[in-house]
CSV table of C-alpha atoms and ligand atoms in Angstrom, one decimal:
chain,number,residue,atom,x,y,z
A,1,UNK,CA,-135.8,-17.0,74.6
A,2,UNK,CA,-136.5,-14.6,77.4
A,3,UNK,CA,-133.7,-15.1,80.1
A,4,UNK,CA,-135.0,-14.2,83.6
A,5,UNK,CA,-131.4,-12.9,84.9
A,6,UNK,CA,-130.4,-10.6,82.3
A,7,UNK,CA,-126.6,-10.6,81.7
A,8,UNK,CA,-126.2,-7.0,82.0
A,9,UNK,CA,-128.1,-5.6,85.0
A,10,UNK,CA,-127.6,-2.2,83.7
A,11,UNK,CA,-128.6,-1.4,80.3
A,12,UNK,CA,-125.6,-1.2,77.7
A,13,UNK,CA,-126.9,1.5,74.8
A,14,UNK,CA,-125.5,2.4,71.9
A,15,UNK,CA,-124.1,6.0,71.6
A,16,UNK,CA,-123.6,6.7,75.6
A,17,UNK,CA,-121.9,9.7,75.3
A,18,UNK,CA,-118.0,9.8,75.9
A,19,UNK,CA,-117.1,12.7,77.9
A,20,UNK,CA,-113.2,13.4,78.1
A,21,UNK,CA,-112.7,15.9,81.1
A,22,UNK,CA,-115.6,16.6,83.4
A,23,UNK,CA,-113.5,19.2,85.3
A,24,UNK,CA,-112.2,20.9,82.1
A,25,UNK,CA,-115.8,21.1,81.1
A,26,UNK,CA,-117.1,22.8,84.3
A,27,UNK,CA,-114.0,25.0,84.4
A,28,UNK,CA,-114.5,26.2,80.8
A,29,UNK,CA,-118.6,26.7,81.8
A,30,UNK,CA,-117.6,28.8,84.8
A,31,UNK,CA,-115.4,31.2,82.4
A,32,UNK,CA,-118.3,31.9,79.9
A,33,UNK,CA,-120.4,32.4,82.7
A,34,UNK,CA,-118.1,34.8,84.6
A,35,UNK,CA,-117.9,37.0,80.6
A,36,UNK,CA,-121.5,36.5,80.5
A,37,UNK,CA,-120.7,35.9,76.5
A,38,UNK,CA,-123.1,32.5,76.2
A,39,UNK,CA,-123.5,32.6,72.1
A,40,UNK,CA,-122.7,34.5,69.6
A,41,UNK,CA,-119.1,33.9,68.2
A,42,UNK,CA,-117.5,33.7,71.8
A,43,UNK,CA,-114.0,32.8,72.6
A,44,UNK,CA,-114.7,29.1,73.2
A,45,UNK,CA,-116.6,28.3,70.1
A,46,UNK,CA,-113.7,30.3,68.0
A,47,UNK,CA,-111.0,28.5,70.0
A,48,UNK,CA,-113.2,24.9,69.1
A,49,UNK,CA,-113.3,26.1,65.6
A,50,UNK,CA,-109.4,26.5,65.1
A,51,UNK,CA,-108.4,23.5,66.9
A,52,UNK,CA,-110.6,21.1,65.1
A,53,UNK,CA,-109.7,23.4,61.7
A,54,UNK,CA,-105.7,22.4,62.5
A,55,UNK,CA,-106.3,18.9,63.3
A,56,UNK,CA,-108.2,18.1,59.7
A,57,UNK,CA,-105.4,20.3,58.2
A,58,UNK,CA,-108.4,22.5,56.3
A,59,UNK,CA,-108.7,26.2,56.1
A,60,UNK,CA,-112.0,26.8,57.8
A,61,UNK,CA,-113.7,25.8,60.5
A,62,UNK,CA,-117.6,26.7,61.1
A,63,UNK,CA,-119.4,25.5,64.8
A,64,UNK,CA,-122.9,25.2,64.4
A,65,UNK,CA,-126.1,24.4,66.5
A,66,UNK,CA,-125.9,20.6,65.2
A,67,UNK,CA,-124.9,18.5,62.0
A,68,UNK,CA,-128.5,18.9,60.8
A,69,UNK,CA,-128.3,22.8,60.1
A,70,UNK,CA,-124.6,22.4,59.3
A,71,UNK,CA,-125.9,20.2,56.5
A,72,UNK,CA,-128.7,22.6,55.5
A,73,UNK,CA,-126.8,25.4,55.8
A,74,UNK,CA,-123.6,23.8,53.6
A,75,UNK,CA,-126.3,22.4,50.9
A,76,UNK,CA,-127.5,26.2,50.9
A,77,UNK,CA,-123.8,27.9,50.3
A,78,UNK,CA,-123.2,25.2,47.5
A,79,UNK,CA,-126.2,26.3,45.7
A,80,UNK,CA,-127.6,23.1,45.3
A,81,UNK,CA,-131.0,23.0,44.0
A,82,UNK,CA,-133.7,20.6,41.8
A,83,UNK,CA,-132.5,16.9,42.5
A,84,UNK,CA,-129.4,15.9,44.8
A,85,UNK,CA,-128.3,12.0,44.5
A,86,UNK,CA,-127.8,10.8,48.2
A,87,UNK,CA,-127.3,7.4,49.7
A,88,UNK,CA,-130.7,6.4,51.3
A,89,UNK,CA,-128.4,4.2,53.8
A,90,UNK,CA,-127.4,6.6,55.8
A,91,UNK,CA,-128.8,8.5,58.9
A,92,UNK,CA,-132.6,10.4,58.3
A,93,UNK,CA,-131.2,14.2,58.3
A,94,UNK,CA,-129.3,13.8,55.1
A,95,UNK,CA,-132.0,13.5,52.7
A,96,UNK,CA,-134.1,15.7,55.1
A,97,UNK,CA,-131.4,18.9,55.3
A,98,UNK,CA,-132.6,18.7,51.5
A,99,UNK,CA,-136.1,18.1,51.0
A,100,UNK,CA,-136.4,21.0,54.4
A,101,UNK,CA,-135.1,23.1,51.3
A,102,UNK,CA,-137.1,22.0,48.6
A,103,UNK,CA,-134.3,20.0,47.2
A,104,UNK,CA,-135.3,16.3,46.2
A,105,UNK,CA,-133.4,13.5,47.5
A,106,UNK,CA,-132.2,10.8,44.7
A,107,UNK,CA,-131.7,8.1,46.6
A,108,UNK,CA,-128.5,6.1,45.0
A,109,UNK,CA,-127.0,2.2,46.2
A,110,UNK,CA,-124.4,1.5,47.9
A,111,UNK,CA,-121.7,-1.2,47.9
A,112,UNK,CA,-122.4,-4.0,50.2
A,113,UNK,CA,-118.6,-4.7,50.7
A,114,UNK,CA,-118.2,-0.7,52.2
A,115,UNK,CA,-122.0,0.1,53.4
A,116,UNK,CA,-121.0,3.6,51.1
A,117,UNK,CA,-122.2,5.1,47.6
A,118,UNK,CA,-121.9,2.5,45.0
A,119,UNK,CA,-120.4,5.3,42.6
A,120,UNK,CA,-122.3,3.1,39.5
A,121,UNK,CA,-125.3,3.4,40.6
A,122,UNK,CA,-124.9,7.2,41.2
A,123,UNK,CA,-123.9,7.8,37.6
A,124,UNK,CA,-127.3,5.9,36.8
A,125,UNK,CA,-129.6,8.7,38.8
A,126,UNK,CA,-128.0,12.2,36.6
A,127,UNK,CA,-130.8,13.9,35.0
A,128,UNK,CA,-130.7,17.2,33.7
A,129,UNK,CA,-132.0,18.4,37.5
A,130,UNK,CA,-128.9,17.4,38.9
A,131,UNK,CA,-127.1,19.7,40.7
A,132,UNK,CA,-125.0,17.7,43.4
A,133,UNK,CA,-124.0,14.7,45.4
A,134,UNK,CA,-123.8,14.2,49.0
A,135,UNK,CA,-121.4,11.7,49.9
A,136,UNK,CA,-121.7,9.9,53.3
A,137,UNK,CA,-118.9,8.6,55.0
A,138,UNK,CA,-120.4,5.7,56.6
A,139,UNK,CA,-119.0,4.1,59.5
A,140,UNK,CA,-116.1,5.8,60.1
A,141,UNK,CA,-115.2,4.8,56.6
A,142,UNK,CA,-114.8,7.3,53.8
A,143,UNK,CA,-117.2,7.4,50.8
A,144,UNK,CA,-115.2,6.7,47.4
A,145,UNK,CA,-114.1,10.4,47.3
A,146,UNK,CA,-112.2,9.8,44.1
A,147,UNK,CA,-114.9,8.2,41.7
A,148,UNK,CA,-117.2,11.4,43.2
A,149,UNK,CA,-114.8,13.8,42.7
A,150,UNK,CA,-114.7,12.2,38.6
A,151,UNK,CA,-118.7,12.2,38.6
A,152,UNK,CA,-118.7,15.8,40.0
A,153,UNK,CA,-115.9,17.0,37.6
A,154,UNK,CA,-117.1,15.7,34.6
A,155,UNK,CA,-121.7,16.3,35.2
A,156,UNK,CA,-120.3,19.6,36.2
A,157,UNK,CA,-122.1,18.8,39.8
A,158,UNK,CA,-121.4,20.2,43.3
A,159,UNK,CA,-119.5,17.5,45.6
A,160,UNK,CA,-120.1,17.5,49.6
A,161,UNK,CA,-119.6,14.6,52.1
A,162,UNK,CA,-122.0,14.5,55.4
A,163,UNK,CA,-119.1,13.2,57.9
A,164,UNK,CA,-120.7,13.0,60.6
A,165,UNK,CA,-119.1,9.5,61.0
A,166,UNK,CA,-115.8,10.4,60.3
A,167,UNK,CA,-114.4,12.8,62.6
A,168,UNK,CA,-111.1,12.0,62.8
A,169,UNK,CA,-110.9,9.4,60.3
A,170,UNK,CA,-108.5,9.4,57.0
A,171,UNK,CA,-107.9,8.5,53.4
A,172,UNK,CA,-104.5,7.7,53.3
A,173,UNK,CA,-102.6,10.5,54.8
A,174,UNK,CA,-105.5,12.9,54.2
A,175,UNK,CA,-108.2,13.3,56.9
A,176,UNK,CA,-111.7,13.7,56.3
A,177,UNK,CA,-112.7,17.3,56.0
A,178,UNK,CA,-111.0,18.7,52.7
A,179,UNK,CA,-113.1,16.7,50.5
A,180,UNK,CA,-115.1,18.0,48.2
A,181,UNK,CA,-116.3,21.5,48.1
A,182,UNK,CA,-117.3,21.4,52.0
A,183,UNK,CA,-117.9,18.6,54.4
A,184,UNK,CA,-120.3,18.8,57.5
A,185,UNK,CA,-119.4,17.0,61.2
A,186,UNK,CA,-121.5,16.2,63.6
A,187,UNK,CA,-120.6,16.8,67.7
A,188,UNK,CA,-124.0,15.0,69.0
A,189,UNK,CA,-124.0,13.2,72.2
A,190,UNK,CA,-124.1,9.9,70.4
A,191,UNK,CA,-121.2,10.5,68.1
A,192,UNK,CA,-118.0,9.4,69.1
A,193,UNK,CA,-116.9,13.1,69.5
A,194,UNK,CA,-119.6,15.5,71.0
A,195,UNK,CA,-120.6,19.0,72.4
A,196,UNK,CA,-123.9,18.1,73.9
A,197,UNK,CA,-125.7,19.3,70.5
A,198,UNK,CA,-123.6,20.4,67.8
A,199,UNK,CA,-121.7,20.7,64.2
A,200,UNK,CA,-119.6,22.4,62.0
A,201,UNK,CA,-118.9,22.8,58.1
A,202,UNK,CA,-115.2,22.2,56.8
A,203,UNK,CA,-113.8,23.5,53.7
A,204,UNK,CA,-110.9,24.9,52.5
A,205,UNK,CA,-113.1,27.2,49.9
A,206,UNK,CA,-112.8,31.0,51.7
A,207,UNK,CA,-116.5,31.8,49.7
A,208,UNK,CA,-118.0,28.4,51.3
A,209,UNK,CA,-116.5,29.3,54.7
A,210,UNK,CA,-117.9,33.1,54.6
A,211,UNK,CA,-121.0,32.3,53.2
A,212,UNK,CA,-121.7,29.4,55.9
A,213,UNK,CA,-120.9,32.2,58.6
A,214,UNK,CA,-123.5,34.9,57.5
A,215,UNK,CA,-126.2,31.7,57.1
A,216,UNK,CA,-125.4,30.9,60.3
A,217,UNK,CA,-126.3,34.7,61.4
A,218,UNK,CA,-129.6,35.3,60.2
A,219,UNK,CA,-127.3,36.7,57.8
A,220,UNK,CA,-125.8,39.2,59.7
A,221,UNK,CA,-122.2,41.3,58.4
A,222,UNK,CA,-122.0,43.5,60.7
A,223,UNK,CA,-124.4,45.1,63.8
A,224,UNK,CA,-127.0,46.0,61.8
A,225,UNK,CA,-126.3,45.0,58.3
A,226,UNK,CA,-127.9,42.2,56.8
A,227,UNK,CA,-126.6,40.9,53.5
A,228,UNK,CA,-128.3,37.6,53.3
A,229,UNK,CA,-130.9,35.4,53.7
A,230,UNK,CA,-129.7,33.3,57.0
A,231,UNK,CA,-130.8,31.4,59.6
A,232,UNK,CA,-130.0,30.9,63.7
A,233,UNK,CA,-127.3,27.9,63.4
A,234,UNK,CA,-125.1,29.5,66.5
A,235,UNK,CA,-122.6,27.2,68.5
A,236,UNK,CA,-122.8,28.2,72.1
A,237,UNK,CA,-120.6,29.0,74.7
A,238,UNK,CA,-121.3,25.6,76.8
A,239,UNK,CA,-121.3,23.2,73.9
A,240,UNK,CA,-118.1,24.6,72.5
A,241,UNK,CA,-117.1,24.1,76.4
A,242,UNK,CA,-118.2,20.4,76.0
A,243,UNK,CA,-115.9,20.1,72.9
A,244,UNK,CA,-112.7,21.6,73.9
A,245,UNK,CA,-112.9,19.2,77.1
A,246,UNK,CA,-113.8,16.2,75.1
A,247,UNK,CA,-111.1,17.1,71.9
A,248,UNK,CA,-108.4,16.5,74.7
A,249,UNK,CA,-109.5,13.0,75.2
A,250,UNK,CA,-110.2,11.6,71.3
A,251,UNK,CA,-107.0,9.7,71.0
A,252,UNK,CA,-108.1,7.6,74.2
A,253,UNK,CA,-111.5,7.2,72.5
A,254,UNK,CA,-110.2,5.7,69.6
A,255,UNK,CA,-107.8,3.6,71.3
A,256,UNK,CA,-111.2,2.4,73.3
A,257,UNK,CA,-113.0,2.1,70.4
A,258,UNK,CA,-110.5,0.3,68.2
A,259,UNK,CA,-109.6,-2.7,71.5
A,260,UNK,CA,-113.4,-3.3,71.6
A,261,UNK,CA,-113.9,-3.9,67.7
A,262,UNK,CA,-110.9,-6.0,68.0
A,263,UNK,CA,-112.5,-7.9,71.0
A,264,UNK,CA,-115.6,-8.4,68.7
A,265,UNK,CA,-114.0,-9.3,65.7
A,266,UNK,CA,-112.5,-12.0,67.9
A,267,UNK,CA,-115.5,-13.0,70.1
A,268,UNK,CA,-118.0,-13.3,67.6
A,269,UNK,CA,-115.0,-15.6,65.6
A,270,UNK,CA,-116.8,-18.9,63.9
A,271,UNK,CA,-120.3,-17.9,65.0
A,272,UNK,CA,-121.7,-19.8,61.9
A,273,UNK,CA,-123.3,-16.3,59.7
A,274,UNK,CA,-122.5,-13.8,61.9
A,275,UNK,CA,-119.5,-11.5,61.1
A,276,UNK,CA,-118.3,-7.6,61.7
A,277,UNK,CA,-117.7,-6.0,58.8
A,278,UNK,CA,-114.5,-4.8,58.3
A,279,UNK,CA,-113.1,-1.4,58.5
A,280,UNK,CA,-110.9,-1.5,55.5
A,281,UNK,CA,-106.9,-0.6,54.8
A,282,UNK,CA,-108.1,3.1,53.5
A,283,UNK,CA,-106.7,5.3,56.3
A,284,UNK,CA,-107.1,5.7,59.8
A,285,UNK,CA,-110.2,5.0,61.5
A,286,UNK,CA,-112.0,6.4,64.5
A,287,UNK,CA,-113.3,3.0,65.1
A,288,UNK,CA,-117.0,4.8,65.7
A,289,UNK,CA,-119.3,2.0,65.2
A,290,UNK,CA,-119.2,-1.8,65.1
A,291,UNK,CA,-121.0,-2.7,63.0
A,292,UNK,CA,-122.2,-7.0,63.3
A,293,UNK,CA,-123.6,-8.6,60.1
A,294,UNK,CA,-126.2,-11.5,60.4
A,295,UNK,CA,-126.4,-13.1,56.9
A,296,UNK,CA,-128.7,-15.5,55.2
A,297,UNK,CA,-126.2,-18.7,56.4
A,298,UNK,CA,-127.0,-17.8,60.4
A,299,UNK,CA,-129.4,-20.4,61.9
A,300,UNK,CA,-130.9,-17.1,64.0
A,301,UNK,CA,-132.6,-14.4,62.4
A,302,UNK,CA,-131.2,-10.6,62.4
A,303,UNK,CA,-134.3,-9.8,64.8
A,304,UNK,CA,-134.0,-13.2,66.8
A,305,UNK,CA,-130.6,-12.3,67.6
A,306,UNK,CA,-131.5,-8.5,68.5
A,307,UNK,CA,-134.5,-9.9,70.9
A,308,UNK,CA,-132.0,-11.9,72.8
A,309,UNK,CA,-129.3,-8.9,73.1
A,310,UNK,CA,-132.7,-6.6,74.5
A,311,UNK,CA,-133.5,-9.4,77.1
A,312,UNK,CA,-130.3,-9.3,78.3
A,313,UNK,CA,-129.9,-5.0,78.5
A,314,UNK,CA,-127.7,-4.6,75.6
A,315,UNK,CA,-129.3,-2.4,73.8
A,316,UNK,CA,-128.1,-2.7,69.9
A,317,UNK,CA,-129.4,-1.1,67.2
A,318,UNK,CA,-130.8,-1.8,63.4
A,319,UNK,CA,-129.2,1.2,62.3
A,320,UNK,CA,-130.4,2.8,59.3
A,321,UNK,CA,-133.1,0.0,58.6
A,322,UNK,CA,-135.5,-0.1,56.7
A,323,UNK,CA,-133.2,2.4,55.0
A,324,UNK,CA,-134.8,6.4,54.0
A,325,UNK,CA,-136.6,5.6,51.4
A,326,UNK,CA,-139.0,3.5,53.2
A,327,UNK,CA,-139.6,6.6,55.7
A,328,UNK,CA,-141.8,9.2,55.3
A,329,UNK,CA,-142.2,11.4,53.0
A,330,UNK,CA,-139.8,8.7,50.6
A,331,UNK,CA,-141.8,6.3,51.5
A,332,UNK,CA,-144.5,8.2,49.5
A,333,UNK,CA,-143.1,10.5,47.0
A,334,UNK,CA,-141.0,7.2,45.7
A,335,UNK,CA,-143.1,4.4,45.9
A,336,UNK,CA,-140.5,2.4,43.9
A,337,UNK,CA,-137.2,3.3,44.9
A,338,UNK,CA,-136.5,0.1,46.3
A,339,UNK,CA,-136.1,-1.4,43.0
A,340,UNK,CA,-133.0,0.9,42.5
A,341,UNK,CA,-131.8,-0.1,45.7
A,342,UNK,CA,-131.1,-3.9,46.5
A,343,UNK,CA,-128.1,-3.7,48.2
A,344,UNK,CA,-129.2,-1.2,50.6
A,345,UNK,CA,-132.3,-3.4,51.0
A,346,UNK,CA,-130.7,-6.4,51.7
A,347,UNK,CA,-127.6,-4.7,54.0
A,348,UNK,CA,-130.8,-2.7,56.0
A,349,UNK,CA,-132.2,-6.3,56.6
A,350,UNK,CA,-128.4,-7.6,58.1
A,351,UNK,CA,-126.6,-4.8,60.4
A,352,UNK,CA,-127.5,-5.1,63.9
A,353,UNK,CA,-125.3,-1.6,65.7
A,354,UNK,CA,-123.2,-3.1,68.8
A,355,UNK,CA,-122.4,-1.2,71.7
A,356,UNK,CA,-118.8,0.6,72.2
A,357,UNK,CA,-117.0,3.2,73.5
A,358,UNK,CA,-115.6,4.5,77.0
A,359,UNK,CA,-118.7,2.6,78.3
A,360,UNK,CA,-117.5,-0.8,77.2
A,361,UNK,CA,-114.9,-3.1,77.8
A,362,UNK,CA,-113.6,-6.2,76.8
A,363,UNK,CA,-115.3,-8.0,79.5
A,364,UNK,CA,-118.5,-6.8,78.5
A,365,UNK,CA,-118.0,-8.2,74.5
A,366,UNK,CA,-117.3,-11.3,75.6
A,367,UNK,CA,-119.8,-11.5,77.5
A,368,UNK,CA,-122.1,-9.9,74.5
A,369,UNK,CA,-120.4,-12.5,72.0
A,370,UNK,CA,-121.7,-15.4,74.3
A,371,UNK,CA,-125.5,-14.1,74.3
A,372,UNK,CA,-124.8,-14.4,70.4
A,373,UNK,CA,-123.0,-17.5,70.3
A,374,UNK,CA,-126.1,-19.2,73.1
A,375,UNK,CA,-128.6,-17.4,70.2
A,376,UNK,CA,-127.7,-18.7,67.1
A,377,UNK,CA,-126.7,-22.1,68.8
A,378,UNK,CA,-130.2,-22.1,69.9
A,379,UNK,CA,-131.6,-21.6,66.5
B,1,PLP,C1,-126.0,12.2,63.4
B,1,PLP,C2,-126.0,12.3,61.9
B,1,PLP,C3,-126.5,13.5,61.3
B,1,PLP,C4,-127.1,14.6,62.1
B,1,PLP,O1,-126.4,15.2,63.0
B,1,PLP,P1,-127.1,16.0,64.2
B,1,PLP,O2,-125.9,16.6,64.9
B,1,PLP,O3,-127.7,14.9,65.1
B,1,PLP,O4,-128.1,16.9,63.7
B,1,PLP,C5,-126.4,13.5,59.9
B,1,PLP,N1,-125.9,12.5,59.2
B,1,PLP,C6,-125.5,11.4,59.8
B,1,PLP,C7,-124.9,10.3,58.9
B,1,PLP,C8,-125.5,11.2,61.2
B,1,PLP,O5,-125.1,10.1,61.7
């Protein structure tokens, strides 16, 4: 199905950075350089921290090198230890922040309506090892915080939520960041908010907060007094730079991000199989991801359709697939997992990842709904 004039001459990836204020940016660079204060708990890293602290509405704010150490070092300060149930649909770092520790992964389902934890079938995975749950918030969507909080309570388990989806996103009136005991953000390019690399831990527990702050220190309380075991997780100066100039320009993101899901919702309307899966009445959402569902009534395949999207430069994605239990070391250690999992299994074998963002307009979905549409037509 090879098309020799592509319909996008310039590729169209998923995750191409938004960036807010260029100027601001370059500006805010120029400070730090003229204080020659790059790392190390600057100004622009403690002014990121507050501002993103008062727009969750939670007590503490911690910037870190990326959502990776953020989760590491948050799994750390919640004392988790023996086995952790995660969802093994979910981005890679999860269930490695906690074997890097020596913490096994338990991989749990999800529910295919929500792509999150299937709260049943974490009940089913508590053994005497457990010691906590990580919630993801998939999508932009949040996990079922309430079941998890039940679970928690009543196994007597530590609660945390990676939210690296879900900055800015809400239950309700609530917005993602006071759940649980901490929740962890990540500000990579790719994410629909970012600061080049980057991360922080949320919580509105003061011991979580302080304890995330020394890790993040090699420990360090004061010049030379160590009082803990730490590690180098430091925000600096420019990424914290590339936040405060992108923070200004989030509403305009979302407003982006939620006309283009509209546009596909509409475009890929009556394409016989293919869908978008919805983003649910919960809250707000930051409309991070579209997320395109080819299902078993599609005359195309899931990688027939992805082939012709490549041919024509739009680079979408099988997100997730073949979910992180078939990766290494899973793959291994937990030869049969997948017999615990069939929802992720058969949602891993659906979701093709579409392009959105600043990058994308409604021009270009339609467009991307007709290279669909001629696909499955041609099935
Ligand atoms: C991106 C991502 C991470 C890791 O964050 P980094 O900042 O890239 O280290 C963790 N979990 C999920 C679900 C992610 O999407």
């Amino acid at each position: 199905m090879t098309s020799p004039d592509p319909a996008f001459t310039e590729p169209l990836h998923v995750g191409r950075p938004n960036i807010g204020d260029p100027e601001e940016f370059l500006r805010l660079v120029q400070g730090a350089l003229d204080r020659r204060w790059l790392s190390n708990d600057g100004p622009l890293v403690r002014e990121l921290e507050t501002r993103i602290a008062e727009r969750l509405g939670v007590a503490h704010c911690v910037a870190t090198t990326n959502g990776t150490i953020a989760l590491e070092i948050a799994i750390r300060a919640l004392g988790m230890t023996g086995e952790v149930i995660v969802p093994s649909f979910t981005f890679v770092a999860t269930p490695h922040s906690l074997s890097w520790q020596g913490i096994t992964p338990v991989f749990a389902d999800i529910d295919p309506d929500t792509h999150c934890l299937d709260p049943a079938s974490v009940r089913r995975l508590i053994t005497p090892r457990t010691t906590g749950i990580i919630g993801v918030h998939l999508w932009g969507r949040p996990a079922p915080v309430t079941e998890l909080e039940e679970i928690a309570e009543e196994h007597g388990l530590q609660l945390m939520f990676d939210a690296a989806h879900a900055f800015g996103v809400s239950l309700g009136d609530r917005m993602v960041g006071s759940f649980g005991r901490a929740e962890v953000l990540s500000f990579h390019a790719t994410k629909f908010f970012n600061s080049v690399e980057g991360g922080a831990i949320v919580t509105d527990d003061a011991d979580i907060a302080r304890t995330a702050r020394l890790m993040r220190n090699f420990g360090f309380a004061g010049e030379d007094d160590v009082v803990y075991e730490g590690t180098n997780g430091k925000m600096t100066e420019v990424c914290a730079a590339m936040g405060l100039a992108n923070l200004g320009a989030l509403d305009e993101v979302v407003t982006t991000n939620r006309r283009n899901y509209d546009a596909y919702v509409r475009e890929l309307h009556g394409i016989e199989g293919v869908s978008v899966l919805p983003i649910g009445e919960q809250g707000r959402s930051n409309y991070q991801y579209v997320v395109m569902l080819i299902d078993e009534a599609c005359a195309a395949t899931r990688e027939e359709v992805l082939a012709a999207l490549r041919d024509n430069n739009v680079l979408a994605r099988r997100y997730f697939w073949p979910g992180c239990h078939r990766m290494e070391p899973y793959r291994t250690m937990f030869p049969e997992a997948g017999a615990n999992l069939p929802e992720t299994e058969r949602v891993a074998e659906r979701v093709i990842v579409m392009p959105t963002g600043t990058s994308v307009d409604e021009q270009a979905v339609a467009a991307i709904a007709r290279i669909v549409r001629a696909r499955v037509e041609a099935a």
